[in-house]
PDB file of C-alpha atoms in Angstrom:
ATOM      1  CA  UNK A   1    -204.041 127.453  53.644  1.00  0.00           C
ATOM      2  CA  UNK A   2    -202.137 124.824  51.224  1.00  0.00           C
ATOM      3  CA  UNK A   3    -203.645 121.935  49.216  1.00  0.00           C
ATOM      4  CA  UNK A   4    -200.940 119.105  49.661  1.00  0.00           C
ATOM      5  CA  UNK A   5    -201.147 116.494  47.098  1.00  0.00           C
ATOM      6  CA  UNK A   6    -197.992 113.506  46.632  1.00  0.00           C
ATOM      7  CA  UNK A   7    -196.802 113.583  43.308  1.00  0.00           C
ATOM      8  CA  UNK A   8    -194.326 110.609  43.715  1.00  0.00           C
ATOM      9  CA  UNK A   9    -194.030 108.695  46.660  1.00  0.00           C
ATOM     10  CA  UNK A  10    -190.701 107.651  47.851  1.00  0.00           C
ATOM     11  CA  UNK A  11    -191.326 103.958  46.075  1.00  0.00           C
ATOM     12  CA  UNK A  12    -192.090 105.803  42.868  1.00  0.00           C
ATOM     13  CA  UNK A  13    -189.221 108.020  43.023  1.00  0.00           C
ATOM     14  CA  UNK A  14    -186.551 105.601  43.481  1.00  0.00           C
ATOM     15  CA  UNK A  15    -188.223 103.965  39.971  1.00  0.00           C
ATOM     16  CA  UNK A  16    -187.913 107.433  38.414  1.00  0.00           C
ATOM     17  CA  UNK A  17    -184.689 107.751  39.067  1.00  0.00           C
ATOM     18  CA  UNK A  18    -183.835 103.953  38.168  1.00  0.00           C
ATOM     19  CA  UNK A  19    -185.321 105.292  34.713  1.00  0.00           C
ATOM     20  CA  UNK A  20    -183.440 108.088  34.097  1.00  0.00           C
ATOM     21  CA  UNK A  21    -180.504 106.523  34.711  1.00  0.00           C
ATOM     22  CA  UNK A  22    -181.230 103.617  32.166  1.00  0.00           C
ATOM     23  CA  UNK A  23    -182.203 106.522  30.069  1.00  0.00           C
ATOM     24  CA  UNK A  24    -178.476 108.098  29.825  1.00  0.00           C
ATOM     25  CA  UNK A  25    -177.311 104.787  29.931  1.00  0.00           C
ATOM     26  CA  UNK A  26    -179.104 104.111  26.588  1.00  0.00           C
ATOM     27  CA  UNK A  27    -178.208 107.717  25.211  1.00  0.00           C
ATOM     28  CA  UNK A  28    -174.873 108.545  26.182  1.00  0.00           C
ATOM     29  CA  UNK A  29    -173.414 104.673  25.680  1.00  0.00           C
ATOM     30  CA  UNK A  30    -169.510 105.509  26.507  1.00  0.00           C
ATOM     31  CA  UNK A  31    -170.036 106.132  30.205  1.00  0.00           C
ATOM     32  CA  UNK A  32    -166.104 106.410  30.963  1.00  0.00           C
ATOM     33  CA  UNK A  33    -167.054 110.093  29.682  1.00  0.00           C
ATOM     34  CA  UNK A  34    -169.857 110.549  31.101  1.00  0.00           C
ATOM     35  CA  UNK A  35    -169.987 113.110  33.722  1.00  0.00           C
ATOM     36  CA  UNK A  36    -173.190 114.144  36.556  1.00  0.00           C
ATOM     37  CA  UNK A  37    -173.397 117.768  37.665  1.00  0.00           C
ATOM     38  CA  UNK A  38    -176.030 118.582  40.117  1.00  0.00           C
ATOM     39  CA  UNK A  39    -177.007 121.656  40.937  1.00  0.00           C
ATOM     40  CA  UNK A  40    -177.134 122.980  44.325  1.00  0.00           C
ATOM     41  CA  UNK A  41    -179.371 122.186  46.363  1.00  0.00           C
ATOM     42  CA  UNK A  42    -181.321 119.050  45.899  1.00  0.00           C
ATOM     43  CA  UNK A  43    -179.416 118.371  42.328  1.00  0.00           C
ATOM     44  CA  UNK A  44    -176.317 117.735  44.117  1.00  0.00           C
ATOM     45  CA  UNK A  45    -177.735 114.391  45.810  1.00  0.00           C
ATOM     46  CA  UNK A  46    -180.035 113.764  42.621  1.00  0.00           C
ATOM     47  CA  UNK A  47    -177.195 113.617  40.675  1.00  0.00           C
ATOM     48  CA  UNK A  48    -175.498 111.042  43.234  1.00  0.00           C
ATOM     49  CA  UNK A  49    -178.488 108.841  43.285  1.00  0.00           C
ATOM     50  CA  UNK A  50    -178.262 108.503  39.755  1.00  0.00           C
ATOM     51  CA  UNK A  51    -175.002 107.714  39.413  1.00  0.00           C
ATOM     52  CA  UNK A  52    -175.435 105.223  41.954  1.00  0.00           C
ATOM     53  CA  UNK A  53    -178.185 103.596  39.910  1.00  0.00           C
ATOM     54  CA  UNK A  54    -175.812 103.913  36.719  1.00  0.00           C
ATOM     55  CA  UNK A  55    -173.219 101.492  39.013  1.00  0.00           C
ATOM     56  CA  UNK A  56    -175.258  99.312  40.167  1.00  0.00           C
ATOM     57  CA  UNK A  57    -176.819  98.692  36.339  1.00  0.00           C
ATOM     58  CA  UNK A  58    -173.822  99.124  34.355  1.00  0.00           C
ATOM     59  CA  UNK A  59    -170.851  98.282  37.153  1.00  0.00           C
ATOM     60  CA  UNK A  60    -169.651 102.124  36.147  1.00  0.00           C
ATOM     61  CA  UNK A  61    -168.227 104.907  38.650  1.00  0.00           C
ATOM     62  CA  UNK A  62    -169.193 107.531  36.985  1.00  0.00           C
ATOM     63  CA  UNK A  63    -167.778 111.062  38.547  1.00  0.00           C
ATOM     64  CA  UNK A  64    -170.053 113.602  40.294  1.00  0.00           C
ATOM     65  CA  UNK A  65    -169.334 117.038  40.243  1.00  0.00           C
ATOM     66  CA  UNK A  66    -171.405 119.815  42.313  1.00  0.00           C
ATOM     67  CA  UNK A  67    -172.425 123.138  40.574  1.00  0.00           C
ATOM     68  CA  UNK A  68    -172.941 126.217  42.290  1.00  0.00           C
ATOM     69  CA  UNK A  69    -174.636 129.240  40.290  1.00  0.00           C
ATOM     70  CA  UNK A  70    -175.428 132.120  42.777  1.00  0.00           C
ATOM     71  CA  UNK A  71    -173.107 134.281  40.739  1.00  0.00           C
ATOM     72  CA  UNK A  72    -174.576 133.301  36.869  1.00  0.00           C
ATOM     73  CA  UNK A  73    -177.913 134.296  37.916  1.00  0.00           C
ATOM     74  CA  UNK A  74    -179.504 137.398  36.174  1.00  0.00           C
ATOM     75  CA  UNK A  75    -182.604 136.966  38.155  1.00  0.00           C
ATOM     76  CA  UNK A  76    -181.371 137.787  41.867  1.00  0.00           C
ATOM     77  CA  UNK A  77    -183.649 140.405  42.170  1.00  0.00           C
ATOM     78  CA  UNK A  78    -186.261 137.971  41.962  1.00  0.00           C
ATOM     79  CA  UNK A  79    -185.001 134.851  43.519  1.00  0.00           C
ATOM     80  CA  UNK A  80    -183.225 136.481  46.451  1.00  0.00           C
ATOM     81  CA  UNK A  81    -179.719 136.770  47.727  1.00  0.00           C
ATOM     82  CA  UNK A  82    -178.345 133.668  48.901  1.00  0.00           C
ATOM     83  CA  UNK A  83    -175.391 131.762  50.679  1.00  0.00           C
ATOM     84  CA  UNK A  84    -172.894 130.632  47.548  1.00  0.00           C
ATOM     85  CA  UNK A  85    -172.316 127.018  48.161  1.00  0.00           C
ATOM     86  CA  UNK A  86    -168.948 125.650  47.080  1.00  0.00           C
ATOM     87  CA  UNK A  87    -169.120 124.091  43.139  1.00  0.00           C
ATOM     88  CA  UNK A  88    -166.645 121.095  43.614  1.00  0.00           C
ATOM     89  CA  UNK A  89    -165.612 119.851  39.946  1.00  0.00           C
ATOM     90  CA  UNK A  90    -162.717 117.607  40.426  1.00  0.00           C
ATOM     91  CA  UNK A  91    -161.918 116.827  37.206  1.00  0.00           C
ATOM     92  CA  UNK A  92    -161.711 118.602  33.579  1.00  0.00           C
ATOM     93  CA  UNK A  93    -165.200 118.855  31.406  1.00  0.00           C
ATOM     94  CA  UNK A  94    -163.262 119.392  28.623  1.00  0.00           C
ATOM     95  CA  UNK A  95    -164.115 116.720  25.414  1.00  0.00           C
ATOM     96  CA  UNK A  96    -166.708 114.971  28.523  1.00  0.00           C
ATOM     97  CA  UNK A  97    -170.369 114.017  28.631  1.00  0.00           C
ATOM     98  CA  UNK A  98    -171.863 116.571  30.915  1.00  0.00           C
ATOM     99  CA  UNK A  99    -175.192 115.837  32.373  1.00  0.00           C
ATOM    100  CA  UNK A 100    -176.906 118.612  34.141  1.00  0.00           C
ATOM    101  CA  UNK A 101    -179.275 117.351  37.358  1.00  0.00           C
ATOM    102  CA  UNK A 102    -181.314 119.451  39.178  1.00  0.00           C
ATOM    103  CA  UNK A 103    -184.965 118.887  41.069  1.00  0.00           C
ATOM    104  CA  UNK A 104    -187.302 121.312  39.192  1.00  0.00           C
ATOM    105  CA  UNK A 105    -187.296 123.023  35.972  1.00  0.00           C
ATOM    106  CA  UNK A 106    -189.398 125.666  35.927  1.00  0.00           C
ATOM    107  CA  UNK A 107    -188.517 128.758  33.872  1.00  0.00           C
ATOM    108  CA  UNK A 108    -185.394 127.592  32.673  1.00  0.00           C
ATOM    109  CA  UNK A 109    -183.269 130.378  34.090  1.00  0.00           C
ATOM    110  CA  UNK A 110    -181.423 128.123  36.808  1.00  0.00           C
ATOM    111  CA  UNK A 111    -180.218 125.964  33.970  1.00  0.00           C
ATOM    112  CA  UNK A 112    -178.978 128.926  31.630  1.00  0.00           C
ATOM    113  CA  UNK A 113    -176.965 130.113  34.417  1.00  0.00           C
ATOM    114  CA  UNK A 114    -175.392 126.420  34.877  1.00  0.00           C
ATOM    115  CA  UNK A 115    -174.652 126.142  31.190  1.00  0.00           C
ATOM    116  CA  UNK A 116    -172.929 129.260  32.021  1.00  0.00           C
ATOM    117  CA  UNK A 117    -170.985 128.208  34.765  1.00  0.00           C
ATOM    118  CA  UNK A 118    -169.651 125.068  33.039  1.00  0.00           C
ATOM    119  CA  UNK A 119    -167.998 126.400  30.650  1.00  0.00           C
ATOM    120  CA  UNK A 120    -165.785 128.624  33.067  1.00  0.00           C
ATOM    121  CA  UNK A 121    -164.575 124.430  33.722  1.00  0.00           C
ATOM    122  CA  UNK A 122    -163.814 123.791  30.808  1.00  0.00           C
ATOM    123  CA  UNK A 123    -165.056 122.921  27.036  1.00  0.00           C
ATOM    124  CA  UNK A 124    -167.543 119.547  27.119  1.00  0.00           C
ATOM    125  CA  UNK A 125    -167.980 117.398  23.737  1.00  0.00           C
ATOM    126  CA  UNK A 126    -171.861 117.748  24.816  1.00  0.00           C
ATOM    127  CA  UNK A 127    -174.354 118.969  27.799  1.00  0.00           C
ATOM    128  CA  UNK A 128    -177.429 117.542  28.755  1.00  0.00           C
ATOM    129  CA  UNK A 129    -179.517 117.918  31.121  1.00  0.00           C
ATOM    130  CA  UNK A 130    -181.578 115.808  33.682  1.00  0.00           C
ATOM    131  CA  UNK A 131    -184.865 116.899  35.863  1.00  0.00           C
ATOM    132  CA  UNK A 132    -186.620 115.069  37.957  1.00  0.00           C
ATOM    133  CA  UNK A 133    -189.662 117.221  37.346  1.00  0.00           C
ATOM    134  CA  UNK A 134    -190.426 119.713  34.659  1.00  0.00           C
ATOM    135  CA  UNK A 135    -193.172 121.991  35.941  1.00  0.00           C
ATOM    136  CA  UNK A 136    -193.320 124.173  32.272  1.00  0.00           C
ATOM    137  CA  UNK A 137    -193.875 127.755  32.405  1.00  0.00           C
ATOM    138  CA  UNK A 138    -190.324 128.178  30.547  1.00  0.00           C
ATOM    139  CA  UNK A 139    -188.911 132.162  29.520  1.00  0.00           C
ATOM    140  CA  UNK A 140    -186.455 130.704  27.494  1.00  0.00           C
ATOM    141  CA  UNK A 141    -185.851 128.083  25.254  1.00  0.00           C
ATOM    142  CA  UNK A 142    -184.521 125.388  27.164  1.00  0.00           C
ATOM    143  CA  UNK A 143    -185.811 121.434  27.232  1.00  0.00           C
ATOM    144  CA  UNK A 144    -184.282 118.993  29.315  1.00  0.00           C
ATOM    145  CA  UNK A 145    -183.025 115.503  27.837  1.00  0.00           C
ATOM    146  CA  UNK A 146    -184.137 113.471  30.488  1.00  0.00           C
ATOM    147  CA  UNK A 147    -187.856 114.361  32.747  1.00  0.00           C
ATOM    148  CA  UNK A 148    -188.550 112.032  35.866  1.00  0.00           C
ATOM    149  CA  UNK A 149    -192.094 113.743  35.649  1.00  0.00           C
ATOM    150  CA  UNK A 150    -194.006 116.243  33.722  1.00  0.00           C
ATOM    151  CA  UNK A 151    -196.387 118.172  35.596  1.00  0.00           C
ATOM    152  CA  UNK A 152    -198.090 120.887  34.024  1.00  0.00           C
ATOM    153  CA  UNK A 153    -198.909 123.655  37.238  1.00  0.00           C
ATOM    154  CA  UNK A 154    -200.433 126.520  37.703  1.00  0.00           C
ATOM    155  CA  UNK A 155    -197.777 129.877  38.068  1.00  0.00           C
ATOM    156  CA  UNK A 156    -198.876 129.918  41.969  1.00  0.00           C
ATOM    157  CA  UNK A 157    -198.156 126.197  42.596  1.00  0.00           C
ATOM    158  CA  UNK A 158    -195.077 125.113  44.068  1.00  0.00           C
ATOM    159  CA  UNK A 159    -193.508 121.702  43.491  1.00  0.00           C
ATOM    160  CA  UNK A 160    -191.461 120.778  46.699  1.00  0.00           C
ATOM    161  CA  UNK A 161    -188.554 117.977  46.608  1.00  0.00           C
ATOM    162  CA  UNK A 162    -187.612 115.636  49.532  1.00  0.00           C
ATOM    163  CA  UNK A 163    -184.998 113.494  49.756  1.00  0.00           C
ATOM    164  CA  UNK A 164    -183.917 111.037  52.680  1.00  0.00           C
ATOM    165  CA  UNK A 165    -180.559 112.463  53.063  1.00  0.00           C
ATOM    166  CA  UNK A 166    -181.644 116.445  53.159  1.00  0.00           C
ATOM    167  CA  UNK A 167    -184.858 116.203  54.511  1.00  0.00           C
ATOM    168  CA  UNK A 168    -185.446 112.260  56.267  1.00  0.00           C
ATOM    169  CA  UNK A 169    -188.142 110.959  53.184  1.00  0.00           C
ATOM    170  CA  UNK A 170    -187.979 110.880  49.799  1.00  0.00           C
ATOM    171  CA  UNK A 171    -191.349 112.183  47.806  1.00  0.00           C
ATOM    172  CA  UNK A 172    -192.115 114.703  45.758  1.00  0.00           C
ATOM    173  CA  UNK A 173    -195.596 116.816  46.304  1.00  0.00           C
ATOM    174  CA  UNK A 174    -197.424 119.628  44.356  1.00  0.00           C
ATOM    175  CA  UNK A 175    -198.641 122.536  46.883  1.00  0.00           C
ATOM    176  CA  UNK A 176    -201.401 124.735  45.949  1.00  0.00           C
ATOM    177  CA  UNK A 177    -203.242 127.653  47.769  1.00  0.00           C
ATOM    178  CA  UNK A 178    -206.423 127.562  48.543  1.00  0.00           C
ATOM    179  CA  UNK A 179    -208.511 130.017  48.427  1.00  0.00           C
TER     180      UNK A 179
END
């Protein structure tokens, strides 16, 4: 059996993300080179959403890119094989603002292997990255710039990620086993 508990409803969510977008806004200033990489799978629309929200405060398109890592990994042994999805980066990172997005940082290995995948795209003046929820438990020494929500969990929690487009609601829920 699972223990179910909403961490962020979808009302709540759409504020976190309205946040974290007023958040680069604030850090990064020059958003002509600002760019948003998400990271497959739900990091990809994250990073969408967000730039959305940058528009609609800032009247700003600011370019999307989608990041595929399969191949960076050094933990497939662990994390299983999967389907490559296609990385679409339409655009140079070189001298840009690169913002990382992704769902759930956990141990920090998903975003070493990005960081390693973006520079096979080119050289960017700076990286950052962007989480909607950082769970802790890192192996390596990796903190992201912007955190929707910190949630310290236990190693056998999972944090699941819905959003409308993938999965028909937006929330975000902490799943524990019971015992």
């Amino acid at each position: 059996m699972t223990k179910i508990v909403e961490i962020l409803s979808a009302a709540e969510l759409r504020r976190t993300l309205t946040r974290m977008a007023s958040q680069i806004i604030e850090k990064y200033g020059d958003l002509e080179n600002l760019v948003l990489l998400g990271i497959y799978t739900k990091g990809v629309p994250l990073a969408e959403l967000l730039a959305h929200q940058i528009e609609v405060l800032e009247q700003v398109q600011v370019s999307v890119g989608a990041l595929d890592i399969t191949f960076y990994r050094d933990d497939l042994d662990q994390v299983g094989m999967r389907t490559p999805e296609k990385t679409t980066i339409p655009f140079d990172l070189t001298g840009k603002t690169v913002v990382l997005v992704d769902d759930v940082i956990y141990k920090g290995r998903t975003i070493r292997a990005a960081l390693n995948a973006v520079i096979d795209y080119g050289r960017p003046e700076t990286i950052g990255l962007a989480v909607l929820v950082d769970r802790g438990h890192r192996q390596l020494p990796i903190h992201p710039d912007f955190i929707g929500k910190t949630l310290p969990t236990a190693k056998e929690e999972q944090v699941k990620v819905y959003l409308e487009d993938l999965d028909g609601r937006d929330a975000v829920e902490l799943l524990s086993p019971i015992s």
